[in-house]
Amino acid sequence: MLSIAVGIFAASIMIGGRSVLLRALDDTFPKTAPAAVSFQAAPFDETVVSAVKRDPEVGTAQGRRVISTSYHSKSRGSEENQNIVLYVVKDYDSISVNKLGEPDIKRWPRRGEMLLETGSVAFSGLAPGDVIRLEAVVGDQAELVVAGTVHDLNAALPIMNGQCVGFVSWDSLPDLGEPQSYNELNVVSARPLSSISDAGAFGSHLRDEVLEPAGVTILRMAPSEPGVQPIADIFSAVSLLLVLVGVLTLALSGFLVINTISALVVQQTAQLGIMRTVGAKRGQLASMYLAMVVTYGALALLLAMPAGQLGTRRFVEFGSGILNYRVADFSTPPLIVALEFAVGLFVPLFAAAAPVISGMRMPVREALYGSQSLGGEFGEDWLDRLLSRIRGLPRPIALSLRSSFKRKGRLALTLMTLLMASAVFISVSSVRSSIFETVETIGHHRTMDVWAHVYPGQPLERMERLALKVPDVSGVEGWVTQASVRVRPDRSESPPLRVNGVPPDSRYFHPEITAGRWLMPGDTNAIVIDQGFLDNDPDVGIGALITLRLGEQEEAFRVVGLMRGDLLESDAWVNRDELDKLLGNGGRVDTLMIGTSPHDAQTQADAAREIADSFAEEGVRVTSTITQHLLKNTIHDSLNIIVLFLAIMAGLLVLVGGIGLSGTMSINVLESTREIGVMRALGASNAFVYSIFITEGVVVGLISWVLGVIAGAPLSLWLTRAIENAIGLELSFVFSSEGAIAWLAFTVVISVLASLLPAARAARVSVAEAIAYE
């Protein structure tokens, strides 16, 4: 009964929890009126928004100002920079695109206040009443008070990009050194859009037919996958693994039912023979066992359903907290409840059918004389004879091996349960190791200590001079970055592509080229592209000529290399001087790669803060900084979400495996009652009896560990590649030997714990009970 209940419980959490989370998102995300396309642009006013709204293809549009900056927490005495994106809306009561939830203080921010987005609370460590200092007004610092929180389902999570999110009032813009104008336009389509390409075409129409003719300079256009919240898209793909584990857990529970019913039928063969002799029909006997199984299933449902509801709620609360969802309805969908009932009643029946039918087909003579346990007598096949030739083993181990392999059918089913738990645990550990390796690989690709963005771009020589004045800064390299899209031959546009102008002999960027070559001095139209870009544009290859939209112009580039992507955004790389010339920048750079000496986290953080402060004193605004240490942590934390969900899966499988082993050992003790009695009659101590059954459990556990390691290698690779495809980031696969060793220790502990209660029962068997046992 317990094995069935655990299967239902696990399926309820995995399948039901996923359904509740996705239902919550499906219910709430469309109500926020998410933008189909967003434009970052040079400052514009309400007349541009009105012109866009008049376009017949537009449902609604709204402008807002976006400020990328950094802050120190004045209240907490922190001097470390933290990046933040501030959204400024003119009238919060009339938001029509990317709608917000109701603030916890029941009002919108006033001048000098900020509402912190709920997903940024834990990441920032800020609380209502805290004061932060912004690097806003050149040569000065503006302060904002955290007045409360507000939920924005469309906001990026800080664990994904290292940036907190806040909302301030329109009246605060002068205090922040910002003009009271828009620099972002969010637009909703009047008709349903079917794909991101459709959204891109919609955005291109607005850019070409409305915005550019109105004199608006578009810096970047970002179409969105219709109806898909970015993190939910990743969760939806990864959570399919949860469904797989839920189904797998049910299957393993079915194995436990087969084990139990098989042992019961074998144990009662004599009784079956007697009943058959006095006229009992096979159907009557089968119905008796199946009725018992249905009863067990019903009792398991009574136990598992309430526990499953509670577990599902806790899982949903955990998942929604990480994903920044708001879940109002925690009830399990009716279809999932019906599935749980069907599982509780029919899976045990299906699992019990084979052993019951096999038992009913047993000849009366064989039943009357009794049959040995499932698998027959020890010594009947080559494996038994091979084991019997092993000499020098301690008696408990020899007896345990004999007992384990005498019941080969039961052993196979128990091993299957433990094997899957072992393989999944090792696979989850391998995914975690692969994530760590990926983060380290990124560190090898980007060896800068501090990454700083300035706006507007500044002359390279001036940036180098200012940066080298900062204590502990040992080197600086200026880059040019430009938002772009590929204009395909049919004039459709690719998803956003960030073009980086870098020195070919960069000190701080060392790409892993997967095809072709890296940039060379003197390259003019050469470009190297992140190979992840090919997911949407598979026709791009070495030697291909592609057209990119750079601002208001289009330029052709020859693809000379493909490189392994290292961030959650598609990038392309060109010669810095060439990009500077194409954009007419006049030697200005907007991104600085800075080296420090030494390279520890504290030195990096101090340098980032000093750079922001000293640049501001010189009239240069640093919009954001990120250190190598923080970059690694951000990427690790964002990917670690997946590991958390996988760990839950592995935990449930471990629970099922432990119950399966305990059930098997209990059955073995029951079937070995006579043997125990004989050993007790010959003077065997309680410690000797304990050692036999605990050793048997450990032997089974160790065999499952060996098989789990063998199965875990390909499963680890498959799971890593499945997650890689789900998140769109190539992971460096590492098989976790540490995970295999940890699981070995865990296996021994589980085996001992699962065997303790059955061993205690065996030790309590008296000689009289053993002799009287039938």
Coordinates of C-alpha atoms in Angstrom, one line a residue, residues 364-645:
V364 CA -2.3 -28.4 -8.4
R365 CA 0.5 -30.9 -7.7
E366 CA 3.2 -28.2 -7.6
A367 CA 1.0 -26.0 -5.5
L368 CA 0.2 -28.8 -3.0
Y369 CA 3.9 -29.6 -2.5
G370 CA 4.8 -26.0 -2.3
S371 CA 7.1 -23.9 -4.4
Q372 CA 10.2 -22.0 -3.6
S373 CA 10.2 -18.3 -3.9
L374 CA 10.1 -16.4 -7.1
G375 CA 13.0 -17.5 -9.2
G376 CA 13.2 -21.1 -7.9
E377 CA 16.0 -22.8 -5.8
F378 CA 19.4 -21.4 -5.5
G379 CA 21.9 -23.4 -7.6
E380 CA 19.8 -24.0 -10.6
D381 CA 21.6 -21.9 -13.1
W382 CA 25.1 -20.8 -14.1
L383 CA 25.0 -17.6 -12.1
D384 CA 24.2 -19.5 -8.9
R385 CA 26.9 -22.1 -9.6
L386 CA 29.4 -19.2 -10.2
L387 CA 28.6 -17.6 -6.9
S388 CA 28.8 -20.9 -5.1
R389 CA 32.4 -21.3 -6.3
I390 CA 33.5 -18.1 -4.5
R391 CA 35.5 -19.0 -1.4
G392 CA 36.7 -17.1 1.6
L393 CA 33.7 -14.9 2.0
P394 CA 32.5 -14.2 5.6
R395 CA 29.4 -16.3 6.4
P396 CA 26.9 -13.4 6.5
I397 CA 28.0 -12.2 3.1
A398 CA 27.9 -15.7 1.6
L399 CA 24.4 -16.3 3.0
S400 CA 23.3 -12.8 1.8
L401 CA 24.4 -13.5 -1.7
R402 CA 22.6 -16.8 -1.7
S403 CA 19.4 -15.3 -0.4
S404 CA 19.5 -12.4 -2.8
F405 CA 20.1 -14.4 -6.0
K406 CA 17.7 -17.2 -5.0
R407 CA 14.8 -14.8 -5.8
K408 CA 16.0 -13.4 -9.2
G409 CA 12.7 -12.1 -10.4
R410 CA 12.2 -10.1 -7.2
L411 CA 15.9 -9.0 -7.3
A412 CA 15.5 -7.8 -10.8
L413 CA 12.5 -5.6 -10.0
T414 CA 14.1 -4.2 -6.8
L415 CA 17.3 -3.5 -8.8
M416 CA 15.3 -1.7 -11.4
T417 CA 13.8 0.6 -8.8
L418 CA 17.1 1.4 -7.2
L419 CA 18.9 1.6 -10.5
M420 CA 16.7 4.4 -11.7
A421 CA 17.1 6.3 -8.5
S422 CA 20.8 5.8 -8.8
A423 CA 21.0 6.9 -12.4
V424 CA 18.9 10.0 -11.9
F425 CA 20.8 11.1 -8.8
I426 CA 24.1 10.7 -10.7
S427 CA 22.6 12.5 -13.8
V428 CA 21.4 15.4 -11.7
S429 CA 24.9 15.6 -10.1
S430 CA 26.4 15.5 -13.6
V431 CA 24.1 18.4 -14.8
R432 CA 25.3 20.4 -11.8
S433 CA 28.9 19.7 -12.5
S434 CA 28.3 20.6 -16.2
I435 CA 26.9 23.9 -15.1
F436 CA 29.9 24.6 -12.9
E437 CA 32.2 23.7 -15.8
T438 CA 30.2 26.0 -18.2
V439 CA 30.6 28.9 -15.8
E440 CA 34.3 28.2 -15.6
T441 CA 34.5 28.1 -19.4
I442 CA 32.8 31.5 -19.6
G443 CA 35.5 32.7 -17.2
H444 CA 38.2 31.4 -19.6
H445 CA 36.5 33.1 -22.6
R446 CA 36.1 36.4 -20.8
T447 CA 39.1 37.2 -18.7
M448 CA 38.2 40.8 -17.8
D449 CA 37.7 41.6 -14.1
V450 CA 35.2 44.4 -14.5
W451 CA 32.8 44.9 -17.4
A452 CA 31.5 48.5 -17.6
H453 CA 29.0 50.3 -19.9
V454 CA 29.1 54.0 -20.5
Y455 CA 26.4 56.2 -22.1
P456 CA 26.8 58.0 -24.4
G457 CA 30.0 56.5 -26.0
Q458 CA 33.2 58.3 -25.2
P459 CA 36.6 58.6 -27.0
L460 CA 38.7 55.5 -26.5
E461 CA 41.8 57.4 -25.4
R462 CA 39.9 59.3 -22.7
M463 CA 38.3 56.1 -21.3
E464 CA 41.7 54.4 -21.1
R465 CA 43.2 57.4 -19.3
L466 CA 40.4 57.6 -16.8
A467 CA 40.3 53.9 -16.1
L468 CA 44.0 53.6 -15.5
K469 CA 43.8 56.2 -12.8
V470 CA 41.7 53.9 -10.7
P471 CA 43.6 52.0 -8.0
D472 CA 44.3 48.3 -8.8
V473 CA 43.3 48.7 -12.5
S474 CA 46.0 47.1 -14.6
G475 CA 44.6 47.3 -18.1
V476 CA 41.6 48.5 -20.1
E477 CA 40.2 47.7 -23.5
G478 CA 37.4 49.6 -25.3
W479 CA 34.6 47.9 -27.3
V480 CA 31.8 49.1 -29.5
T481 CA 28.4 47.4 -29.2
Q482 CA 25.4 47.7 -31.4
A483 CA 22.0 46.1 -31.4
S484 CA 21.2 44.5 -34.7
V485 CA 19.1 42.0 -36.6
R486 CA 19.8 39.9 -39.7
V487 CA 17.8 41.0 -42.7
R488 CA 17.1 37.7 -44.5
P489 CA 16.9 37.4 -48.3
D490 CA 13.1 37.4 -48.1
R491 CA 13.4 40.7 -46.0
S492 CA 12.2 39.1 -42.8
E493 CA 14.3 39.7 -39.8
S494 CA 16.0 37.4 -37.3
P495 CA 15.7 37.6 -33.5
P496 CA 18.0 40.3 -32.0
L497 CA 21.7 39.9 -32.5
R498 CA 24.2 42.0 -30.5
V499 CA 27.2 43.0 -32.6
N500 CA 30.5 43.6 -30.7
G501 CA 33.3 45.5 -32.2
V502 CA 36.5 44.1 -30.6
P503 CA 40.2 44.3 -31.2
P504 CA 41.2 41.1 -33.1
D505 CA 44.0 40.6 -30.6
S506 CA 41.8 41.2 -27.5
R507 CA 43.4 40.7 -24.1
Y508 CA 40.1 40.0 -22.4
F509 CA 38.2 37.8 -24.9
H510 CA 39.3 34.4 -26.0
P511 CA 36.6 32.7 -28.0
E512 CA 36.2 29.0 -28.6
I513 CA 36.0 28.7 -32.4
T514 CA 33.9 25.7 -33.5
A515 CA 34.2 26.3 -37.3
G516 CA 36.3 28.6 -39.4
R517 CA 38.6 31.2 -37.8
W518 CA 38.7 34.2 -35.5
L519 CA 39.0 37.8 -36.7
M520 CA 42.3 39.0 -38.1
P521 CA 43.8 42.5 -38.2
G522 CA 42.8 44.2 -41.5
D523 CA 39.5 42.3 -41.7
T524 CA 36.9 44.7 -43.1
N525 CA 33.5 42.9 -43.5
A526 CA 34.4 39.7 -41.6
I527 CA 32.1 38.5 -38.9
V528 CA 32.2 35.7 -36.3
I529 CA 28.8 34.5 -35.0
D530 CA 27.6 32.7 -31.9
Q531 CA 26.6 29.2 -33.2
G532 CA 23.4 29.4 -31.3
F533 CA 22.2 32.0 -33.8
L534 CA 21.9 29.2 -36.3
D535 CA 19.0 27.7 -34.4
N536 CA 16.8 30.4 -36.1
D537 CA 18.9 31.0 -39.2
P538 CA 20.3 27.5 -40.2
D539 CA 21.2 28.8 -43.7
V540 CA 24.1 30.8 -42.2
G541 CA 27.5 29.0 -42.5
I542 CA 31.1 29.6 -43.1
G543 CA 31.5 31.8 -46.1
A544 CA 27.9 33.0 -46.1
L545 CA 27.2 36.7 -46.9
I546 CA 24.7 38.1 -44.4
T547 CA 23.0 41.5 -44.2
L548 CA 22.7 43.1 -40.8
R549 CA 20.7 46.2 -39.8
L550 CA 22.9 48.5 -37.8
G551 CA 20.7 51.3 -36.6
E552 CA 19.2 52.9 -39.7
Q553 CA 21.6 51.3 -42.2
E554 CA 22.2 47.8 -43.6
E555 CA 25.6 46.3 -44.0
A556 CA 26.8 43.1 -45.6
F557 CA 29.3 40.8 -43.7
R558 CA 31.1 37.6 -44.7
V559 CA 30.9 34.9 -42.0
V560 CA 34.4 33.7 -41.3
G561 CA 33.9 31.8 -38.1
L562 CA 31.4 30.2 -35.7
M563 CA 32.0 30.3 -32.0
R564 CA 30.6 28.6 -28.9
G565 CA 28.0 30.8 -27.2
D566 CA 28.7 31.7 -23.6
L567 CA 25.7 33.9 -22.6
L568 CA 21.9 33.8 -22.9
E569 CA 22.0 36.2 -25.8
S570 CA 23.1 35.8 -29.4
D571 CA 26.3 37.7 -30.2
A572 CA 28.4 38.5 -33.3
W573 CA 31.9 39.8 -33.4
V574 CA 33.6 42.2 -35.9
N575 CA 36.7 44.3 -36.1
R576 CA 36.3 47.3 -33.8
D577 CA 37.8 49.8 -36.2
E578 CA 35.5 48.5 -39.0
L579 CA 32.4 48.8 -36.8
D580 CA 33.5 52.2 -35.6
K581 CA 33.8 53.4 -39.2
L582 CA 30.4 51.9 -40.3
L583 CA 28.6 53.6 -37.4
G584 CA 30.5 56.8 -37.7
N585 CA 31.4 56.8 -34.1
G586 CA 34.7 58.7 -34.5
G587 CA 36.7 56.5 -32.2
R588 CA 34.1 56.4 -29.4
V589 CA 33.5 53.2 -27.3
D590 CA 30.6 52.3 -25.0
T591 CA 31.9 49.1 -23.3
L592 CA 35.0 48.8 -21.3
M593 CA 36.8 45.5 -20.4
I594 CA 39.0 46.2 -17.4
G595 CA 41.6 44.1 -15.7
T596 CA 42.6 44.4 -12.1
S597 CA 45.5 43.3 -10.0
P598 CA 44.9 41.2 -7.9
H599 CA 41.9 39.4 -9.4
D600 CA 39.9 38.5 -6.3
A601 CA 36.2 39.3 -5.8
Q602 CA 36.8 42.2 -3.4
T603 CA 39.3 44.0 -5.6
Q604 CA 36.9 43.6 -8.6
A605 CA 34.0 45.1 -6.6
D606 CA 36.2 48.0 -5.3
A607 CA 37.4 48.7 -8.8
A608 CA 33.8 48.7 -10.2
R609 CA 32.7 51.2 -7.5
E610 CA 35.7 53.5 -8.0
I611 CA 35.2 53.4 -11.8
A612 CA 31.6 54.5 -11.5
D613 CA 32.5 57.3 -9.0
S614 CA 35.6 58.6 -10.8
F615 CA 33.9 58.6 -14.2
A616 CA 30.9 60.5 -12.8
E617 CA 33.3 63.2 -11.4
E618 CA 34.6 63.6 -15.0
G619 CA 31.2 63.9 -16.5
V620 CA 31.0 60.3 -17.8
R621 CA 27.9 58.2 -16.9
V622 CA 28.5 54.6 -16.2
T623 CA 25.1 52.9 -16.8
S624 CA 26.1 49.5 -15.4
T625 CA 29.1 47.5 -14.2
I626 CA 29.5 43.8 -13.6
T627 CA 32.5 42.0 -12.2
Q628 CA 33.8 38.6 -13.3
H629 CA 32.9 37.2 -9.9
L630 CA 29.3 38.5 -10.1
L631 CA 29.0 37.4 -13.8
K632 CA 29.9 33.8 -12.9
N633 CA 27.5 33.8 -9.9
T634 CA 24.7 35.2 -11.9
I635 CA 25.0 32.6 -14.7
H636 CA 25.4 29.9 -12.1
D637 CA 22.4 31.0 -10.1
S638 CA 20.2 31.2 -13.2
L639 CA 21.1 27.7 -14.3
N640 CA 20.9 26.4 -10.7
I641 CA 17.1 26.8 -10.8
I642 CA 17.0 23.8 -13.1
V643 CA 19.2 21.8 -10.7
L644 CA 16.8 22.6 -7.8
F645 CA 13.8 21.1 -9.7

